[in-house]
PDB file of C-alpha atoms in Angstrom:
ATOM      1  CA  MET A   1      92.644 109.003  91.259  1.00 95.00           C
ATOM      2  CA  LEU A   2      92.501 106.731  94.305  1.00 97.00           C
ATOM      3  CA  ARG A   3      90.320 107.399  97.112  1.00 98.00           C
ATOM      4  CA  THR A   4      88.198 105.412  99.807  1.00 98.00           C
ATOM      5  CA  VAL A   5      85.089 103.466  98.607  1.00 98.00           C
ATOM      6  CA  ARG A   6      81.835 105.556  99.340  1.00 98.00           C
ATOM      7  CA  PRO A   7      78.242 104.124  99.749  1.00 98.00           C
ATOM      8  CA  ASP A   8      77.450 106.182  96.491  1.00 97.00           C
ATOM      9  CA  ASP A   9      79.879 103.853  94.477  1.00 98.00           C
ATOM     10  CA  ARG A  10      77.303 101.215  94.895  1.00 98.00           C
ATOM     11  CA  ALA A  11      75.893 101.489  91.364  1.00 97.00           C
ATOM     12  CA  ALA A  12      79.200 101.578  89.638  1.00 97.00           C
ATOM     13  CA  ILE A  13      80.642  98.583  91.615  1.00 97.00           C
ATOM     14  CA  GLY A  14      77.317  96.785  91.291  1.00 97.00           C
ATOM     15  CA  ALA A  15      77.688  97.180  87.507  1.00 96.00           C
ATOM     16  CA  TYR A  16      80.788  95.308  87.034  1.00 96.00           C
ATOM     17  CA  CYS A  17      80.735  92.930  89.994  1.00 95.00           C
ATOM     18  CA  ALA A  18      77.230  91.701  88.650  1.00 95.00           C
ATOM     19  CA  ASP A  19      79.028  90.633  85.558  1.00 94.00           C
ATOM     20  CA  PRO A  20      79.805  86.982  85.337  1.00 92.00           C
ATOM     21  CA  GLU A  21      82.850  87.334  83.156  1.00 91.00           C
ATOM     22  CA  VAL A  22      84.354  90.042  85.409  1.00 93.00           C
ATOM     23  CA  THR A  23      83.916  87.549  88.614  1.00 92.00           C
ATOM     24  CA  ARG A  24      84.745  84.391  86.522  1.00 91.00           C
ATOM     25  CA  TYR A  25      88.205  84.118  88.393  1.00 91.00           C
ATOM     26  CA  LEU A  26      87.182  85.900  91.716  1.00 90.00           C
ATOM     27  CA  PRO A  27      86.548  84.137  95.094  1.00 88.00           C
ATOM     28  CA  PHE A  28      82.903  85.438  94.691  1.00 89.00           C
ATOM     29  CA  PRO A  29      80.153  84.894  92.129  1.00 91.00           C
ATOM     30  CA  ALA A  30      78.591  87.556  89.954  1.00 93.00           C
ATOM     31  CA  LEU A  31      76.880  89.804  92.804  1.00 94.00           C
ATOM     32  CA  ASP A  32      73.161  90.014  93.423  1.00 95.00           C
ATOM     33  CA  ASP A  33      71.773  92.765  95.681  1.00 96.00           C
ATOM     34  CA  ASP A  34      72.527  90.901  98.824  1.00 96.00           C
ATOM     35  CA  GLY A  35      75.981  90.099  97.688  1.00 95.00           C
ATOM     36  CA  LEU A  36      76.679  93.695  96.638  1.00 97.00           C
ATOM     37  CA  THR A  37      75.244  94.869  99.974  1.00 97.00           C
ATOM     38  CA  THR A  38      77.837  92.591 101.909  1.00 97.00           C
ATOM     39  CA  ARG A  39      80.880  93.677  99.671  1.00 96.00           C
ATOM     40  CA  MET A  40      80.032  97.272  99.902  1.00 97.00           C
ATOM     41  CA  ASP A  41      79.789  97.349 103.638  1.00 98.00           C
ATOM     42  CA  ARG A  42      83.209  95.699 103.797  1.00 97.00           C
ATOM     43  CA  LEU A  43      84.635  98.029 101.041  1.00 98.00           C
ATOM     44  CA  VAL A  44      83.268 101.182 102.727  1.00 98.00           C
ATOM     45  CA  ALA A  45      84.496 100.185 106.052  1.00 97.00           C
ATOM     46  CA  GLY A  46      88.064  99.146 104.949  1.00 97.00           C
ATOM     47  CA  THR A  47      89.700 102.375 105.402  1.00 96.00           C
ATOM     48  CA  ALA A  48      92.471 102.106 108.146  1.00 93.00           C
ATOM     49  CA  PRO A  49      93.594  98.381 108.611  1.00 94.00           C
ATOM     50  CA  SER A  50      95.952  97.823 111.605  1.00 90.00           C
ATOM     51  CA  THR A  51      95.594  93.955 112.421  1.00 89.00           C
ATOM     52  CA  THR A  52      95.686  90.635 110.396  1.00 90.00           C
ATOM     53  CA  GLY A  53      92.527  90.287 108.258  1.00 92.00           C
ATOM     54  CA  GLU A  54      91.668  93.903 108.022  1.00 95.00           C
ATOM     55  CA  ILE A  55      91.440  95.636 104.432  1.00 97.00           C
ATOM     56  CA  LEU A  56      91.976  98.896 103.018  1.00 98.00           C
ATOM     57  CA  ALA A  57      89.831  99.343 100.006  1.00 98.00           C
ATOM     58  CA  LEU A  58      90.243 102.115  97.453  1.00 98.00           C
ATOM     59  CA  ALA A  59      88.108 103.106  94.449  1.00 98.00           C
ATOM     60  CA  VAL A  60      89.993 104.002  91.166  1.00 98.00           C
ATOM     61  CA  GLU A  61      88.388 107.033  89.517  1.00 97.00           C
ATOM     62  CA  HIS A  62      89.067 108.530  86.075  1.00 97.00           C
ATOM     63  CA  ASP A  63      87.461 111.728  85.001  1.00 96.00           C
ATOM     64  CA  GLY A  64      84.968 111.447  87.800  1.00 95.00           C
ATOM     65  CA  THR A  65      84.001 107.885  86.897  1.00 97.00           C
ATOM     66  CA  LEU A  66      84.767 104.825  88.981  1.00 98.00           C
ATOM     67  CA  VAL A  67      86.531 102.376  86.786  1.00 97.00           C
ATOM     68  CA  GLY A  68      87.441  99.766  89.380  1.00 98.00           C
ATOM     69  CA  ASP A  69      88.480  99.084  92.885  1.00 98.00           C
ATOM     70  CA  LEU A  70      91.761  97.701  94.908  1.00 97.00           C
ATOM     71  CA  MET A  71      92.183  96.151  98.143  1.00 97.00           C
ATOM     72  CA  LEU A  72      95.240  95.522 100.522  1.00 98.00           C
ATOM     73  CA  ARG A  73      94.534  92.971 103.124  1.00 97.00           C
ATOM     74  CA  LEU A  74      96.834  92.430 106.212  1.00 94.00           C
ATOM     75  CA  ALA A  75      97.567  88.740 105.682  1.00 89.00           C
ATOM     76  CA  ALA A  76      99.972  87.491 108.313  1.00 79.00           C
ATOM     77  CA  ALA A  77     101.976  88.646 111.260  1.00 69.00           C
ATOM     78  CA  HIS A  78     105.612  86.995 111.309  1.00 73.00           C
ATOM     79  CA  SER A  79     107.407  90.133 112.414  1.00 65.00           C
ATOM     80  CA  PRO A  80     109.219  89.964 116.117  1.00 67.00           C
ATOM     81  CA  ASP A  81     106.663  92.608 117.275  1.00 70.00           C
ATOM     82  CA  SER A  82     103.868  90.911 115.816  1.00 69.00           C
ATOM     83  CA  SER A  83     102.864  93.534 113.254  1.00 74.00           C
ATOM     84  CA  PRO A  84     101.684  92.471 110.063  1.00 81.00           C
ATOM     85  CA  SER A  85     104.267  91.808 107.737  1.00 91.00           C
ATOM     86  CA  ILE A  86     102.627  90.218 104.604  1.00 94.00           C
ATOM     87  CA  ALA A  87      99.819  91.849 102.895  1.00 96.00           C
ATOM     88  CA  GLU A  88      97.567  90.381  99.958  1.00 97.00           C
ATOM     89  CA  LEU A  89      96.871  92.637  96.792  1.00 98.00           C
ATOM     90  CA  GLY A  90      93.408  92.457  94.908  1.00 97.00           C
ATOM     91  CA  TRP A  91      91.754  94.317  92.291  1.00 97.00           C
ATOM     92  CA  VAL A  92      88.565  94.244  90.081  1.00 97.00           C
ATOM     93  CA  PHE A  93      88.002  96.756  87.199  1.00 97.00           C
ATOM     94  CA  ALA A  94      85.340  97.377  84.865  1.00 96.00           C
ATOM     95  CA  PRO A  95      85.832  95.810  81.703  1.00 95.00           C
ATOM     96  CA  SER A  96      85.135  98.947  79.501  1.00 95.00           C
ATOM     97  CA  TYR A  97      88.211 100.251  80.893  1.00 95.00           C
ATOM     98  CA  ALA A  98      90.655  97.481  80.342  1.00 91.00           C
ATOM     99  CA  GLY A  99      93.662  97.814  78.469  1.00 92.00           C
ATOM    100  CA  ARG A 100      94.195 101.515  79.281  1.00 95.00           C
ATOM    101  CA  GLY A 101      96.686 101.180  82.217  1.00 96.00           C
ATOM    102  CA  PHE A 102      94.197 102.099  85.115  1.00 97.00           C
ATOM    103  CA  ALA A 103      94.983  98.991  86.830  1.00 97.00           C
ATOM    104  CA  THR A 104      98.695  99.134  86.549  1.00 98.00           C
ATOM    105  CA  GLU A 105      98.955 102.876  87.691  1.00 98.00           C
ATOM    106  CA  ALA A 106      96.432 102.173  90.659  1.00 98.00           C
ATOM    107  CA  ALA A 107      98.133  99.142  91.796  1.00 98.00           C
ATOM    108  CA  THR A 108     101.471 100.805  91.647  1.00 98.00           C
ATOM    109  CA  ALA A 109     100.414 103.391  93.708  1.00 97.00           C
ATOM    110  CA  LEU A 110      98.738 100.874  96.340  1.00 98.00           C
ATOM    111  CA  ILE A 111     101.933  99.126  96.412  1.00 98.00           C
ATOM    112  CA  ASP A 112     103.982 102.388  97.257  1.00 96.00           C
ATOM    113  CA  LEU A 113     101.473 103.201  99.872  1.00 96.00           C
ATOM    114  CA  ALA A 114     101.687  99.668 101.446  1.00 96.00           C
ATOM    115  CA  PHE A 115     105.315  99.707 101.826  1.00 96.00           C
ATOM    116  CA  THR A 116     105.579 103.413 102.582  1.00 94.00           C
ATOM    117  CA  HIS A 117     102.886 103.089 105.497  1.00 93.00           C
ATOM    118  CA  TYR A 118     103.177  99.581 106.749  1.00 90.00           C
ATOM    119  CA  PRO A 119     106.298  97.745 108.010  1.00 88.00           C
ATOM    120  CA  LEU A 120     105.573  95.054 105.279  1.00 93.00           C
ATOM    121  CA  HIS A 121     108.337  92.565 104.386  1.00 93.00           C
ATOM    122  CA  ARG A 122     106.186  91.295 101.387  1.00 95.00           C
ATOM    123  CA  LEU A 123     103.208  91.492  99.264  1.00 97.00           C
ATOM    124  CA  MET A 124     101.562  88.848  97.460  1.00 97.00           C
ATOM    125  CA  ALA A 125      98.538  88.236  94.959  1.00 98.00           C
ATOM    126  CA  GLN A 126      96.773  84.924  94.765  1.00 97.00           C
ATOM    127  CA  LEU A 127      94.855  84.479  91.414  1.00 97.00           C
ATOM    128  CA  ASP A 128      93.544  81.763  88.900  1.00 96.00           C
ATOM    129  CA  PRO A 129      96.230  81.375  86.423  1.00 96.00           C
ATOM    130  CA  ARG A 130      93.386  81.248  83.796  1.00 95.00           C
ATOM    131  CA  ASN A 131      93.155  85.023  84.502  1.00 95.00           C
ATOM    132  CA  LEU A 132      95.842  86.139  81.988  1.00 96.00           C
ATOM    133  CA  ALA A 133      95.053  89.969  82.641  1.00 95.00           C
ATOM    134  CA  SER A 134      95.906  89.776  86.518  1.00 97.00           C
ATOM    135  CA  SER A 135      98.954  87.468  85.717  1.00 97.00           C
ATOM    136  CA  ARG A 136     100.225  90.163  83.261  1.00 97.00           C
ATOM    137  CA  LEU A 137      99.524  92.944  85.807  1.00 98.00           C
ATOM    138  CA  CYS A 138     101.524  91.162  88.443  1.00 98.00           C
ATOM    139  CA  GLU A 139     104.403  90.704  86.091  1.00 98.00           C
ATOM    140  CA  ARG A 140     104.158  94.500  84.911  1.00 97.00           C
ATOM    141  CA  LEU A 141     104.209  95.182  88.736  1.00 97.00           C
ATOM    142  CA  GLY A 142     107.606  93.412  89.074  1.00 97.00           C
ATOM    143  CA  MET A 143     106.033  90.571  91.136  1.00 98.00           C
ATOM    144  CA  THR A 144     107.408  87.144  90.739  1.00 98.00           C
ATOM    145  CA  LEU A 145     105.411  83.827  90.045  1.00 98.00           C
ATOM    146  CA  GLU A 146     106.209  81.810  93.296  1.00 98.00           C
ATOM    147  CA  ALA A 147     103.989  79.184  92.976  1.00 97.00           C
ATOM    148  CA  HIS A 148     101.342  77.494  90.941  1.00 98.00           C
ATOM    149  CA  THR A 149      99.398  74.884  93.152  1.00 97.00           C
ATOM    150  CA  ARG A 150      97.109  72.536  91.131  1.00 97.00           C
ATOM    151  CA  GLU A 151      93.532  71.961  92.018  1.00 96.00           C
ATOM    152  CA  ASP A 152      93.513  73.641  95.503  1.00 95.00           C
ATOM    153  CA  TYR A 153      90.409  75.930  95.010  1.00 92.00           C
ATOM    154  CA  ALA A 154      86.775  74.651  94.807  1.00 92.00           C
ATOM    155  CA  GLU A 155      84.898  76.157  91.778  1.00 90.00           C
ATOM    156  CA  ARG A 156      81.826  77.326  92.075  1.00 86.00           C
ATOM    157  CA  GLY A 157      79.387  74.746  90.411  1.00 84.00           C
ATOM    158  CA  GLY A 158      81.927  71.853  91.067  1.00 90.00           C
ATOM    159  CA  GLY A 159      85.235  71.043  90.129  1.00 92.00           C
ATOM    160  CA  TRP A 160      88.741  72.490  91.045  1.00 95.00           C
ATOM    161  CA  SER A 161      90.832  75.227  89.871  1.00 94.00           C
ATOM    162  CA  ASP A 162      94.516  76.117  90.449  1.00 96.00           C
ATOM    163  CA  THR A 163      96.132  79.027  92.115  1.00 97.00           C
ATOM    164  CA  ALA A 164      98.962  81.134  91.027  1.00 98.00           C
ATOM    165  CA  VAL A 165     100.974  83.132  93.829  1.00 98.00           C
ATOM    166  CA  TYR A 166     102.918  86.044  92.884  1.00 98.00           C
ATOM    167  CA  GLY A 167     105.132  87.742  95.302  1.00 98.00           C
ATOM    168  CA  LEU A 168     107.150  91.079  95.869  1.00 98.00           C
ATOM    169  CA  LEU A 169     109.436  91.886  98.503  1.00 97.00           C
ATOM    170  CA  ARG A 170     110.195  95.177  99.950  1.00 96.00           C
ATOM    171  CA  ARG A 171     113.828  95.144  98.965  1.00 96.00           C
ATOM    172  CA  GLU A 172     112.792  94.440  95.293  1.00 96.00           C
ATOM    173  CA  TRP A 173     110.315  97.254  95.270  1.00 96.00           C
ATOM    174  CA  GLU A 174     112.867  99.666  96.906  1.00 94.00           C
ATOM    175  CA  SER A 175     115.443  98.778  94.292  1.00 93.00           C
ATOM    176  CA  ARG A 176     113.350  98.942  91.283  1.00 85.00           C
ATOM    177  CA  ASP A 177     114.639 102.830  90.379  1.00 70.00           C
ATOM    178  CA  SER A 178     117.989 102.093  91.348  1.00 64.00           C
ATOM    179  CA  GLY A 179     118.646  99.319  89.255  1.00 56.00           C
ATOM    180  CA  SER A 180     120.630  97.276  92.024  1.00 50.00           C
TER     181      SER A 180
END
């Protein structure tokens, strides 16, 4: 089940976002209490994005347990009417629920929602290419690896990492069932 993130999700989100293995490839470190407060404030407020930079945050529940969260961020407005035409997808899941299809099912529903509710031309996901689970998820979603930029992201603790950019066009998503 997908639903908005609530303040009482703090313990569950805090549990997996405090794990350095979970956040190893994310743009934020393992969260302490202050970091979790900041993240929770943003997730709870992310209910109705309408302009560039705003997010929709959704909790993923299975049998009453929060197993992860998803984000859709309106990223750019290149359309003639200046409405957002590109959005970015992101996800974080508890490792104890990995490999059970929850991320694929939830991200598929979020993509459906994004293309149904917004006049988007494309969706994208940016990730560390060493994050093989997220790369495989992008591929299962029908996204195309469009770029691999080298050493463009400063790592925590020094050094540089690469970025993989996956994309999905509206017409590709709409034609997925018709075989055209």
